[in-house]
Amino acid sequence: MNVGWTQVALAGVWGGLVAVERKAFLQAMFSRPLVAATAMGVLLDDVPSGLFVGLVLELFHLGSANLGASLPDHDTVSATGASASAACMAAATGAGSTPAIWSLSVLLFLGLGRLGREVDRFLERYSARLAKKALASAETGQLTRAMRQNLWGMWPHFVFFGAMTSVCALVGFLLGPLLEQLPLGVLRGLAWAYPAMASVSAAIAARGSHAKRASFYAGLGAGVVILTASLLALREWL
């Protein structure tokens, strides 16, 4: 089995960049799951994997926000990790992107958001200390030093989350050959799991909107998404 180390490195660089963008720089929504995962698909030459993994995770995490001292799950790392894994798994199998691969990647790395939240909490304490030092430096007129201290506060996010994304990409390459050995029934089950996850995610997103008719919109959204995803899954088999 050949591991595409270039893809692993690219995944890590993008995962690190959007983690920094999410927390400390620009904050122009590039770190949203749909955008981050789709861009990952573009970088790894597998747009469908990035798009469809990002779609499910965007809906699942839609409406999450920082409330006071509460930190939400790190939706960005779960999106970059799952999309990198899906793209690399598809490359390793040589069969192209499939709903079974999307489902497996989401199931494997959805929980990465909670790990990312704990890493984020740990790094926030480090960044807060550097921010205080940077403020003190700025107050004494040492602007260059203050800027350097602020930049040092960003680097740990790039390194930690970039490494986590690279590991996910590597796992995708390792799982590719194993996926081909699964029974056809298991692969079909994974393929049908994708529209099920998409419908649940759509319902969660609609209910999270707090609209007056949230339940109706949740059911309608779930129905539309599951129909669309089912048609895509069927087309893969025909």
JSON list of C-alpha atoms in Angstrom, two decimals:
[
{"chain": "A", "resi": 1, "resn": "MET", "atom": "CA", "xyz": [0.00, 0.00, 0.00]},
{"chain": "A", "resi": 2, "resn": "ASN", "atom": "CA", "xyz": [1.35, 3.41, -1.03]},
{"chain": "A", "resi": 3, "resn": "VAL", "atom": "CA", "xyz": [0.71, 6.30, 1.30]},
{"chain": "A", "resi": 4, "resn": "GLY", "atom": "CA", "xyz": [0.44, 9.69, -0.39]},
{"chain": "A", "resi": 5, "resn": "TRP", "atom": "CA", "xyz": [2.65, 11.68, 1.94]},
{"chain": "A", "resi": 6, "resn": "THR", "atom": "CA", "xyz": [2.09, 14.81, -0.13]},
{"chain": "A", "resi": 7, "resn": "GLN", "atom": "CA", "xyz": [-1.66, 14.53, 0.53]},
{"chain": "A", "resi": 8, "resn": "VAL", "atom": "CA", "xyz": [-1.03, 13.89, 4.22]},
{"chain": "A", "resi": 9, "resn": "ALA", "atom": "CA", "xyz": [1.13, 17.02, 4.40]},
{"chain": "A", "resi": 10, "resn": "LEU", "atom": "CA", "xyz": [-1.37, 19.14, 2.45]},
{"chain": "A", "resi": 11, "resn": "ALA", "atom": "CA", "xyz": [-4.17, 17.98, 4.74]},
{"chain": "A", "resi": 12, "resn": "GLY", "atom": "CA", "xyz": [-2.15, 18.97, 7.78]},
{"chain": "A", "resi": 13, "resn": "VAL", "atom": "CA", "xyz": [-1.30, 22.41, 6.42]},
{"chain": "A", "resi": 14, "resn": "TRP", "atom": "CA", "xyz": [-4.93, 23.19, 5.56]},
{"chain": "A", "resi": 15, "resn": "GLY", "atom": "CA", "xyz": [-6.20, 21.78, 8.85]},
{"chain": "A", "resi": 16, "resn": "GLY", "atom": "CA", "xyz": [-3.76, 23.97, 10.75]},
{"chain": "A", "resi": 17, "resn": "LEU", "atom": "CA", "xyz": [-4.55, 27.10, 8.75]},
{"chain": "A", "resi": 18, "resn": "VAL", "atom": "CA", "xyz": [-8.32, 26.90, 9.21]},
{"chain": "A", "resi": 19, "resn": "ALA", "atom": "CA", "xyz": [-7.86, 26.16, 12.93]},
{"chain": "A", "resi": 20, "resn": "VAL", "atom": "CA", "xyz": [-5.91, 29.42, 13.21]},
{"chain": "A", "resi": 21, "resn": "GLU", "atom": "CA", "xyz": [-8.51, 31.23, 11.09]},
{"chain": "A", "resi": 22, "resn": "ARG", "atom": "CA", "xyz": [-11.27, 29.94, 13.35]},
{"chain": "A", "resi": 23, "resn": "LYS", "atom": "CA", "xyz": [-9.68, 31.16, 16.54]},
{"chain": "A", "resi": 24, "resn": "ALA", "atom": "CA", "xyz": [-7.17, 33.93, 16.09]},
{"chain": "A", "resi": 25, "resn": "PHE", "atom": "CA", "xyz": [-6.96, 35.32, 12.56]},
{"chain": "A", "resi": 26, "resn": "LEU", "atom": "CA", "xyz": [-9.37, 36.74, 9.98]},
{"chain": "A", "resi": 27, "resn": "GLN", "atom": "CA", "xyz": [-12.45, 34.71, 11.07]},
{"chain": "A", "resi": 28, "resn": "ALA", "atom": "CA", "xyz": [-13.99, 34.96, 7.58]},
{"chain": "A", "resi": 29, "resn": "MET", "atom": "CA", "xyz": [-15.95, 31.67, 7.92]},
{"chain": "A", "resi": 30, "resn": "PHE", "atom": "CA", "xyz": [-13.37, 29.59, 6.02]},
{"chain": "A", "resi": 31, "resn": "SER", "atom": "CA", "xyz": [-13.32, 27.37, 9.10]},
{"chain": "A", "resi": 32, "resn": "ARG", "atom": "CA", "xyz": [-17.01, 26.43, 8.81]},
{"chain": "A", "resi": 33, "resn": "PRO", "atom": "CA", "xyz": [-17.29, 22.66, 8.20]},
{"chain": "A", "resi": 34, "resn": "LEU", "atom": "CA", "xyz": [-18.78, 22.94, 4.72]},
{"chain": "A", "resi": 35, "resn": "VAL", "atom": "CA", "xyz": [-16.15, 25.41, 3.49]},
{"chain": "A", "resi": 36, "resn": "ALA", "atom": "CA", "xyz": [-13.18, 23.77, 5.23]},
{"chain": "A", "resi": 37, "resn": "ALA", "atom": "CA", "xyz": [-14.14, 20.25, 4.10]},
{"chain": "A", "resi": 38, "resn": "THR", "atom": "CA", "xyz": [-14.89, 21.27, 0.50]},
{"chain": "A", "resi": 39, "resn": "ALA", "atom": "CA", "xyz": [-11.57, 23.10, 0.26]},
{"chain": "A", "resi": 40, "resn": "MET", "atom": "CA", "xyz": [-9.89, 19.97, 1.64]},
{"chain": "A", "resi": 41, "resn": "GLY", "atom": "CA", "xyz": [-11.52, 18.00, -1.17]},
{"chain": "A", "resi": 42, "resn": "VAL", "atom": "CA", "xyz": [-10.18, 20.48, -3.73]},
{"chain": "A", "resi": 43, "resn": "LEU", "atom": "CA", "xyz": [-6.65, 20.21, -2.30]},
{"chain": "A", "resi": 44, "resn": "LEU", "atom": "CA", "xyz": [-6.73, 16.40, -2.28]},
{"chain": "A", "resi": 45, "resn": "ASP", "atom": "CA", "xyz": [-8.38, 16.17, -5.72]},
{"chain": "A", "resi": 46, "resn": "ASP", "atom": "CA", "xyz": [-11.62, 14.69, -4.39]},
{"chain": "A", "resi": 47, "resn": "VAL", "atom": "CA", "xyz": [-14.27, 17.41, -4.31]},
{"chain": "A", "resi": 48, "resn": "PRO", "atom": "CA", "xyz": [-17.24, 15.01, -3.77]},
{"chain": "A", "resi": 49, "resn": "SER", "atom": "CA", "xyz": [-15.73, 13.62, -0.55]},
{"chain": "A", "resi": 50, "resn": "GLY", "atom": "CA", "xyz": [-15.08, 17.08, 0.82]},
{"chain": "A", "resi": 51, "resn": "LEU", "atom": "CA", "xyz": [-18.47, 18.44, -0.22]},
{"chain": "A", "resi": 52, "resn": "PHE", "atom": "CA", "xyz": [-20.66, 15.61, 1.07]},
{"chain": "A", "resi": 53, "resn": "VAL", "atom": "CA", "xyz": [-18.74, 15.10, 4.31]},
{"chain": "A", "resi": 54, "resn": "GLY", "atom": "CA", "xyz": [-18.79, 18.86, 4.88]},
{"chain": "A", "resi": 55, "resn": "LEU", "atom": "CA", "xyz": [-22.53, 19.03, 4.18]},
{"chain": "A", "resi": 56, "resn": "VAL", "atom": "CA", "xyz": [-23.41, 16.54, 6.92]},
{"chain": "A", "resi": 57, "resn": "LEU", "atom": "CA", "xyz": [-21.06, 18.10, 9.47]},
{"chain": "A", "resi": 58, "resn": "GLU", "atom": "CA", "xyz": [-22.17, 21.65, 8.67]},
{"chain": "A", "resi": 59, "resn": "LEU", "atom": "CA", "xyz": [-25.79, 20.71, 9.32]},
{"chain": "A", "resi": 60, "resn": "PHE", "atom": "CA", "xyz": [-24.85, 18.76, 12.44]},
{"chain": "A", "resi": 61, "resn": "HIS", "atom": "CA", "xyz": [-22.90, 21.66, 13.95]},
{"chain": "A", "resi": 62, "resn": "LEU", "atom": "CA", "xyz": [-25.12, 24.45, 12.64]},
{"chain": "A", "resi": 63, "resn": "GLY", "atom": "CA", "xyz": [-26.14, 26.85, 15.37]},
{"chain": "A", "resi": 64, "resn": "SER", "atom": "CA", "xyz": [-23.24, 26.08, 17.71]},
{"chain": "A", "resi": 65, "resn": "ALA", "atom": "CA", "xyz": [-21.76, 29.18, 19.31]},
{"chain": "A", "resi": 66, "resn": "ASN", "atom": "CA", "xyz": [-19.62, 30.28, 22.22]},
{"chain": "A", "resi": 67, "resn": "LEU", "atom": "CA", "xyz": [-21.89, 31.04, 25.16]},
{"chain": "A", "resi": 68, "resn": "GLY", "atom": "CA", "xyz": [-20.06, 32.79, 27.98]},
{"chain": "A", "resi": 69, "resn": "ALA", "atom": "CA", "xyz": [-17.25, 30.54, 29.15]},
{"chain": "A", "resi": 70, "resn": "SER", "atom": "CA", "xyz": [-18.68, 27.53, 27.31]},
{"chain": "A", "resi": 71, "resn": "LEU", "atom": "CA", "xyz": [-16.71, 26.18, 24.35]},
{"chain": "A", "resi": 72, "resn": "PRO", "atom": "CA", "xyz": [-18.54, 24.26, 21.61]},
{"chain": "A", "resi": 73, "resn": "ASP", "atom": "CA", "xyz": [-17.18, 21.16, 19.93]},
{"chain": "A", "resi": 74, "resn": "HIS", "atom": "CA", "xyz": [-14.37, 22.01, 17.51]},
{"chain": "A", "resi": 75, "resn": "ASP", "atom": "CA", "xyz": [-16.42, 21.60, 14.33]},
{"chain": "A", "resi": 76, "resn": "THR", "atom": "CA", "xyz": [-13.49, 22.59, 12.11]},
{"chain": "A", "resi": 77, "resn": "VAL", "atom": "CA", "xyz": [-11.16, 19.76, 13.07]},
{"chain": "A", "resi": 78, "resn": "SER", "atom": "CA", "xyz": [-13.92, 17.17, 12.76]},
{"chain": "A", "resi": 79, "resn": "ALA", "atom": "CA", "xyz": [-14.65, 18.48, 9.24]},
{"chain": "A", "resi": 80, "resn": "THR", "atom": "CA", "xyz": [-11.05, 18.66, 8.06]},
{"chain": "A", "resi": 81, "resn": "GLY", "atom": "CA", "xyz": [-10.22, 15.30, 9.66]},
{"chain": "A", "resi": 82, "resn": "ALA", "atom": "CA", "xyz": [-13.23, 13.47, 8.22]},
{"chain": "A", "resi": 83, "resn": "SER", "atom": "CA", "xyz": [-12.89, 14.98, 4.74]},
{"chain": "A", "resi": 84, "resn": "ALA", "atom": "CA", "xyz": [-9.14, 14.29, 4.62]},
{"chain": "A", "resi": 85, "resn": "SER", "atom": "CA", "xyz": [-9.78, 10.70, 5.69]},
{"chain": "A", "resi": 86, "resn": "ALA", "atom": "CA", "xyz": [-12.52, 10.24, 3.08]},
{"chain": "A", "resi": 87, "resn": "ALA", "atom": "CA", "xyz": [-10.42, 11.67, 0.24]},
{"chain": "A", "resi": 88, "resn": "CYS", "atom": "CA", "xyz": [-7.38, 9.58, 1.17]},
{"chain": "A", "resi": 89, "resn": "MET", "atom": "CA", "xyz": [-9.48, 6.45, 1.66]},
{"chain": "A", "resi": 90, "resn": "ALA", "atom": "CA", "xyz": [-10.98, 6.91, -1.81]},
{"chain": "A", "resi": 91, "resn": "ALA", "atom": "CA", "xyz": [-7.50, 7.39, -3.28]},
{"chain": "A", "resi": 92, "resn": "ALA", "atom": "CA", "xyz": [-6.24, 4.25, -1.55]},
{"chain": "A", "resi": 93, "resn": "THR", "atom": "CA", "xyz": [-9.09, 2.09, -2.86]},
{"chain": "A", "resi": 94, "resn": "GLY", "atom": "CA", "xyz": [-8.80, 3.46, -6.38]},
{"chain": "A", "resi": 95, "resn": "ALA", "atom": "CA", "xyz": [-12.57, 3.09, -6.76]},
{"chain": "A", "resi": 96, "resn": "GLY", "atom": "CA", "xyz": [-13.38, 6.76, -6.27]},
{"chain": "A", "resi": 97, "resn": "SER", "atom": "CA", "xyz": [-15.52, 8.53, -3.73]},
{"chain": "A", "resi": 98, "resn": "THR", "atom": "CA", "xyz": [-18.60, 6.65, -2.47]},
{"chain": "A", "resi": 99, "resn": "PRO", "atom": "CA", "xyz": [-21.30, 7.19, 0.19]},
{"chain": "A", "resi": 100, "resn": "ALA", "atom": "CA", "xyz": [-19.85, 4.24, 2.14]},
{"chain": "A", "resi": 101, "resn": "ILE", "atom": "CA", "xyz": [-16.53, 6.08, 2.44]},
{"chain": "A", "resi": 102, "resn": "TRP", "atom": "CA", "xyz": [-18.27, 9.32, 3.47]},
{"chain": "A", "resi": 103, "resn": "SER", "atom": "CA", "xyz": [-20.26, 7.50, 6.16]},
{"chain": "A", "resi": 104, "resn": "LEU", "atom": "CA", "xyz": [-17.26, 5.67, 7.57]},
{"chain": "A", "resi": 105, "resn": "SER", "atom": "CA", "xyz": [-15.20, 8.86, 7.74]},
{"chain": "A", "resi": 106, "resn": "VAL", "atom": "CA", "xyz": [-17.96, 10.80, 9.49]},
{"chain": "A", "resi": 107, "resn": "LEU", "atom": "CA", "xyz": [-18.54, 7.97, 11.98]},
{"chain": "A", "resi": 108, "resn": "LEU", "atom": "CA", "xyz": [-14.83, 7.72, 12.73]},
{"chain": "A", "resi": 109, "resn": "PHE", "atom": "CA", "xyz": [-14.07, 11.40, 13.17]},
{"chain": "A", "resi": 110, "resn": "LEU", "atom": "CA", "xyz": [-17.27, 13.12, 14.26]},
{"chain": "A", "resi": 111, "resn": "GLY", "atom": "CA", "xyz": [-16.09, 12.72, 17.86]},
{"chain": "A", "resi": 112, "resn": "LEU", "atom": "CA", "xyz": [-12.88, 14.54, 17.00]},
{"chain": "A", "resi": 113, "resn": "GLY", "atom": "CA", "xyz": [-14.77, 17.75, 17.69]},
{"chain": "A", "resi": 114, "resn": "ARG", "atom": "CA", "xyz": [-14.84, 16.97, 21.43]},
{"chain": "A", "resi": 115, "resn": "LEU", "atom": "CA", "xyz": [-11.13, 16.22, 21.51]},
{"chain": "A", "resi": 116, "resn": "GLY", "atom": "CA", "xyz": [-10.55, 19.45, 19.62]},
{"chain": "A", "resi": 117, "resn": "ARG", "atom": "CA", "xyz": [-12.59, 21.32, 22.22]},
{"chain": "A", "resi": 118, "resn": "GLU", "atom": "CA", "xyz": [-10.30, 20.05, 25.00]},
{"chain": "A", "resi": 119, "resn": "VAL", "atom": "CA", "xyz": [-7.20, 20.98, 23.01]},
{"chain": "A", "resi": 120, "resn": "ASP", "atom": "CA", "xyz": [-8.74, 24.39, 22.34]},
{"chain": "A", "resi": 121, "resn": "ARG", "atom": "CA", "xyz": [-9.37, 24.89, 26.06]},
{"chain": "A", "resi": 122, "resn": "PHE", "atom": "CA", "xyz": [-5.78, 23.95, 26.89]},
{"chain": "A", "resi": 123, "resn": "LEU", "atom": "CA", "xyz": [-4.36, 26.28, 24.22]},
{"chain": "A", "resi": 124, "resn": "GLU", "atom": "CA", "xyz": [-6.64, 29.12, 25.27]},
{"chain": "A", "resi": 125, "resn": "ARG", "atom": "CA", "xyz": [-4.89, 29.30, 28.64]},
{"chain": "A", "resi": 126, "resn": "TYR", "atom": "CA", "xyz": [-1.53, 29.49, 26.86]},
{"chain": "A", "resi": 127, "resn": "SER", "atom": "CA", "xyz": [-2.81, 32.16, 24.45]},
{"chain": "A", "resi": 128, "resn": "ALA", "atom": "CA", "xyz": [-4.28, 34.20, 27.32]},
{"chain": "A", "resi": 129, "resn": "ARG", "atom": "CA", "xyz": [-0.90, 34.32, 29.06]},
{"chain": "A", "resi": 130, "resn": "LEU", "atom": "CA", "xyz": [0.80, 35.48, 25.86]},
{"chain": "A", "resi": 131, "resn": "ALA", "atom": "CA", "xyz": [-1.93, 38.05, 25.26]},
{"chain": "A", "resi": 132, "resn": "LYS", "atom": "CA", "xyz": [-1.27, 39.58, 28.68]},
{"chain": "A", "resi": 133, "resn": "LYS", "atom": "CA", "xyz": [2.45, 39.72, 27.94]},
{"chain": "A", "resi": 134, "resn": "ALA", "atom": "CA", "xyz": [1.77, 41.26, 24.53]},
{"chain": "A", "resi": 135, "resn": "LEU", "atom": "CA", "xyz": [-0.47, 43.91, 26.09]},
{"chain": "A", "resi": 136, "resn": "ALA", "atom": "CA", "xyz": [2.21, 44.74, 28.64]},
{"chain": "A", "resi": 137, "resn": "SER", "atom": "CA", "xyz": [4.79, 45.02, 25.87]},
{"chain": "A", "resi": 138, "resn": "ALA", "atom": "CA", "xyz": [2.52, 47.29, 23.84]},
{"chain": "A", "resi": 139, "resn": "GLU", "atom": "CA", "xyz": [1.91, 49.56, 26.82]},
{"chain": "A", "resi": 140, "resn": "THR", "atom": "CA", "xyz": [5.67, 50.05, 27.20]},
{"chain": "A", "resi": 141, "resn": "GLY", "atom": "CA", "xyz": [6.03, 50.87, 23.49]},
{"chain": "A", "resi": 142, "resn": "GLN", "atom": "CA", "xyz": [7.57, 47.52, 22.46]},
{"chain": "A", "resi": 143, "resn": "LEU", "atom": "CA", "xyz": [5.19, 46.98, 19.51]},
{"chain": "A", "resi": 144, "resn": "THR", "atom": "CA", "xyz": [7.44, 44.58, 17.60]},
{"chain": "A", "resi": 145, "resn": "ARG", "atom": "CA", "xyz": [7.74, 42.36, 20.64]},
{"chain": "A", "resi": 146, "resn": "ALA", "atom": "CA", "xyz": [3.99, 42.53, 21.24]},
{"chain": "A", "resi": 147, "resn": "MET", "atom": "CA", "xyz": [3.31, 41.46, 17.64]},
{"chain": "A", "resi": 148, "resn": "ARG", "atom": "CA", "xyz": [5.77, 38.59, 17.96]},
{"chain": "A", "resi": 149, "resn": "GLN", "atom": "CA", "xyz": [4.10, 37.39, 21.16]},
{"chain": "A", "resi": 150, "resn": "ASN", "atom": "CA", "xyz": [0.69, 37.47, 19.50]},
{"chain": "A", "resi": 151, "resn": "LEU", "atom": "CA", "xyz": [2.02, 35.41, 16.58]},
{"chain": "A", "resi": 152, "resn": "TRP", "atom": "CA", "xyz": [3.47, 32.85, 19.00]},
{"chain": "A", "resi": 153, "resn": "GLY", "atom": "CA", "xyz": [-0.01, 32.51, 20.43]},
{"chain": "A", "resi": 154, "resn": "MET", "atom": "CA", "xyz": [-1.29, 31.34, 17.02]},
{"chain": "A", "resi": 155, "resn": "TRP", "atom": "CA", "xyz": [1.37, 28.74, 16.26]},
{"chain": "A", "resi": 156, "resn": "PRO", "atom": "CA", "xyz": [0.21, 26.05, 18.73]},
{"chain": "A", "resi": 157, "resn": "HIS", "atom": "CA", "xyz": [-3.23, 25.98, 17.07]},
{"chain": "A", "resi": 158, "resn": "PHE", "atom": "CA", "xyz": [-1.61, 25.43, 13.67]},
{"chain": "A", "resi": 159, "resn": "VAL", "atom": "CA", "xyz": [0.70, 22.68, 14.96]},
{"chain": "A", "resi": 160, "resn": "PHE", "atom": "CA", "xyz": [-1.80, 20.74, 17.09]},
{"chain": "A", "resi": 161, "resn": "PHE", "atom": "CA", "xyz": [-4.76, 20.80, 14.72]},
{"chain": "A", "resi": 162, "resn": "GLY", "atom": "CA", "xyz": [-2.59, 20.37, 11.65]},
{"chain": "A", "resi": 163, "resn": "ALA", "atom": "CA", "xyz": [-1.07, 17.24, 13.19]},
{"chain": "A", "resi": 164, "resn": "MET", "atom": "CA", "xyz": [-4.52, 15.89, 14.08]},
{"chain": "A", "resi": 165, "resn": "THR", "atom": "CA", "xyz": [-5.71, 16.39, 10.49]},
{"chain": "A", "resi": 166, "resn": "SER", "atom": "CA", "xyz": [-2.61, 14.71, 9.06]},
{"chain": "A", "resi": 167, "resn": "VAL", "atom": "CA", "xyz": [-3.22, 11.68, 11.29]},
{"chain": "A", "resi": 168, "resn": "CYS", "atom": "CA", "xyz": [-6.78, 11.45, 9.96]},
{"chain": "A", "resi": 169, "resn": "ALA", "atom": "CA", "xyz": [-5.50, 11.53, 6.38]},
{"chain": "A", "resi": 170, "resn": "LEU", "atom": "CA", "xyz": [-2.99, 8.79, 7.20]},
{"chain": "A", "resi": 171, "resn": "VAL", "atom": "CA", "xyz": [-5.74, 6.68, 8.77]},
{"chain": "A", "resi": 172, "resn": "GLY", "atom": "CA", "xyz": [-7.71, 7.06, 5.53]},
{"chain": "A", "resi": 173, "resn": "PHE", "atom": "CA", "xyz": [-4.83, 5.64, 3.50]},
{"chain": "A", "resi": 174, "resn": "LEU", "atom": "CA", "xyz": [-4.42, 2.75, 5.95]},
{"chain": "A", "resi": 175, "resn": "LEU", "atom": "CA", "xyz": [-8.13, 1.89, 5.95]},
{"chain": "A", "resi": 176, "resn": "GLY", "atom": "CA", "xyz": [-8.49, 1.96, 2.15]},
{"chain": "A", "resi": 177, "resn": "PRO", "atom": "CA", "xyz": [-7.29, -1.62, 1.50]},
{"chain": "A", "resi": 178, "resn": "LEU", "atom": "CA", "xyz": [-9.30, -2.91, 4.49]},
{"chain": "A", "resi": 179, "resn": "LEU", "atom": "CA", "xyz": [-12.46, -1.28, 3.18]},
{"chain": "A", "resi": 180, "resn": "GLU", "atom": "CA", "xyz": [-12.20, -3.27, -0.06]},
{"chain": "A", "resi": 181, "resn": "GLN", "atom": "CA", "xyz": [-12.25, -6.51, 1.93]},
{"chain": "A", "resi": 182, "resn": "LEU", "atom": "CA", "xyz": [-15.55, -5.79, 3.68]},
{"chain": "A", "resi": 183, "resn": "PRO", "atom": "CA", "xyz": [-18.59, -7.86, 2.64]},
{"chain": "A", "resi": 184, "resn": "LEU", "atom": "CA", "xyz": [-20.91, -6.25, 0.12]},
{"chain": "A", "resi": 185, "resn": "GLY", "atom": "CA", "xyz": [-23.71, -6.12, 2.69]},
{"chain": "A", "resi": 186, "resn": "VAL", "atom": "CA", "xyz": [-21.58, -4.07, 5.08]},
{"chain": "A", "resi": 187, "resn": "LEU", "atom": "CA", "xyz": [-20.62, -1.65, 2.30]},
{"chain": "A", "resi": 188, "resn": "ARG", "atom": "CA", "xyz": [-24.26, -1.21, 1.35]},
{"chain": "A", "resi": 189, "resn": "GLY", "atom": "CA", "xyz": [-25.14, -0.61, 4.99]},
{"chain": "A", "resi": 190, "resn": "LEU", "atom": "CA", "xyz": [-22.49, 2.09, 5.20]},
{"chain": "A", "resi": 191, "resn": "ALA", "atom": "CA", "xyz": [-23.76, 3.64, 1.97]},
{"chain": "A", "resi": 192, "resn": "TRP", "atom": "CA", "xyz": [-27.32, 3.81, 3.31]},
{"chain": "A", "resi": 193, "resn": "ALA", "atom": "CA", "xyz": [-26.02, 5.24, 6.57]},
{"chain": "A", "resi": 194, "resn": "TYR", "atom": "CA", "xyz": [-25.04, 8.42, 4.72]},
{"chain": "A", "resi": 195, "resn": "PRO", "atom": "CA", "xyz": [-28.58, 9.57, 3.85]},
{"chain": "A", "resi": 196, "resn": "ALA", "atom": "CA", "xyz": [-29.69, 8.59, 7.36]},
{"chain": "A", "resi": 197, "resn": "MET", "atom": "CA", "xyz": [-26.97, 10.76, 8.92]},
{"chain": "A", "resi": 198, "resn": "ALA", "atom": "CA", "xyz": [-27.76, 13.57, 6.49]},
{"chain": "A", "resi": 199, "resn": "SER", "atom": "CA", "xyz": [-31.45, 13.52, 7.43]},
{"chain": "A", "resi": 200, "resn": "VAL", "atom": "CA", "xyz": [-30.69, 13.53, 11.15]},
{"chain": "A", "resi": 201, "resn": "SER", "atom": "CA", "xyz": [-28.24, 16.40, 10.70]},
{"chain": "A", "resi": 202, "resn": "ALA", "atom": "CA", "xyz": [-30.81, 18.38, 8.71]},
{"chain": "A", "resi": 203, "resn": "ALA", "atom": "CA", "xyz": [-33.37, 17.87, 11.47]},
{"chain": "A", "resi": 204, "resn": "ILE", "atom": "CA", "xyz": [-30.89, 19.00, 14.13]},
{"chain": "A", "resi": 205, "resn": "ALA", "atom": "CA", "xyz": [-30.08, 22.12, 12.11]},
{"chain": "A", "resi": 206, "resn": "ALA", "atom": "CA", "xyz": [-33.73, 23.01, 11.63]},
{"chain": "A", "resi": 207, "resn": "ARG", "atom": "CA", "xyz": [-34.62, 22.50, 15.29]},
{"chain": "A", "resi": 208, "resn": "GLY", "atom": "CA", "xyz": [-31.60, 24.52, 16.32]},
{"chain": "A", "resi": 209, "resn": "SER", "atom": "CA", "xyz": [-32.92, 27.51, 14.39]},
{"chain": "A", "resi": 210, "resn": "HIS", "atom": "CA", "xyz": [-35.60, 28.07, 17.11]},
{"chain": "A", "resi": 211, "resn": "ALA", "atom": "CA", "xyz": [-38.15, 28.96, 14.43]},
{"chain": "A", "resi": 212, "resn": "LYS", "atom": "CA", "xyz": [-41.84, 28.80, 15.31]},
{"chain": "A", "resi": 213, "resn": "ARG", "atom": "CA", "xyz": [-42.39, 25.91, 12.93]},
{"chain": "A", "resi": 214, "resn": "ALA", "atom": "CA", "xyz": [-39.04, 24.26, 13.62]},
{"chain": "A", "resi": 215, "resn": "SER", "atom": "CA", "xyz": [-40.47, 20.72, 13.72]},
{"chain": "A", "resi": 216, "resn": "PHE", "atom": "CA", "xyz": [-42.09, 21.15, 10.31]},
{"chain": "A", "resi": 217, "resn": "TYR", "atom": "CA", "xyz": [-38.90, 22.55, 8.80]},
{"chain": "A", "resi": 218, "resn": "ALA", "atom": "CA", "xyz": [-36.90, 19.77, 10.43]},
{"chain": "A", "resi": 219, "resn": "GLY", "atom": "CA", "xyz": [-39.10, 17.09, 8.86]},
{"chain": "A", "resi": 220, "resn": "LEU", "atom": "CA", "xyz": [-39.15, 18.81, 5.48]},
{"chain": "A", "resi": 221, "resn": "GLY", "atom": "CA", "xyz": [-35.39, 19.35, 5.48]},
{"chain": "A", "resi": 222, "resn": "ALA", "atom": "CA", "xyz": [-34.72, 15.77, 6.54]},
{"chain": "A", "resi": 223, "resn": "GLY", "atom": "CA", "xyz": [-37.00, 14.48, 3.79]},
{"chain": "A", "resi": 224, "resn": "VAL", "atom": "CA", "xyz": [-35.36, 16.53, 1.06]},
{"chain": "A", "resi": 225, "resn": "VAL", "atom": "CA", "xyz": [-31.85, 15.63, 2.16]},
{"chain": "A", "resi": 226, "resn": "ILE", "atom": "CA", "xyz": [-32.54, 11.92, 2.55]},
{"chain": "A", "resi": 227, "resn": "LEU", "atom": "CA", "xyz": [-34.22, 11.78, -0.88]},
{"chain": "A", "resi": 228, "resn": "THR", "atom": "CA", "xyz": [-31.34, 13.55, -2.56]},
{"chain": "A", "resi": 229, "resn": "ALA", "atom": "CA", "xyz": [-28.71, 11.46, -0.80]},
{"chain": "A", "resi": 230, "resn": "SER", "atom": "CA", "xyz": [-30.60, 8.24, -1.56]},
{"chain": "A", "resi": 231, "resn": "LEU", "atom": "CA", "xyz": [-30.69, 9.07, -5.27]},
{"chain": "A", "resi": 232, "resn": "LEU", "atom": "CA", "xyz": [-26.94, 9.73, -5.19]},
{"chain": "A", "resi": 233, "resn": "ALA", "atom": "CA", "xyz": [-26.32, 6.43, -3.40]},
{"chain": "A", "resi": 234, "resn": "LEU", "atom": "CA", "xyz": [-28.45, 4.53, -5.91]},
{"chain": "A", "resi": 235, "resn": "ARG", "atom": "CA", "xyz": [-26.59, 6.11, -8.81]},
{"chain": "A", "resi": 236, "resn": "GLU", "atom": "CA", "xyz": [-23.32, 4.80, -7.37]},
{"chain": "A", "resi": 237, "resn": "TRP", "atom": "CA", "xyz": [-24.67, 1.23, -7.48]},
{"chain": "A", "resi": 238, "resn": "LEU", "atom": "CA", "xyz": [-26.21, 1.38, -10.97]}
]
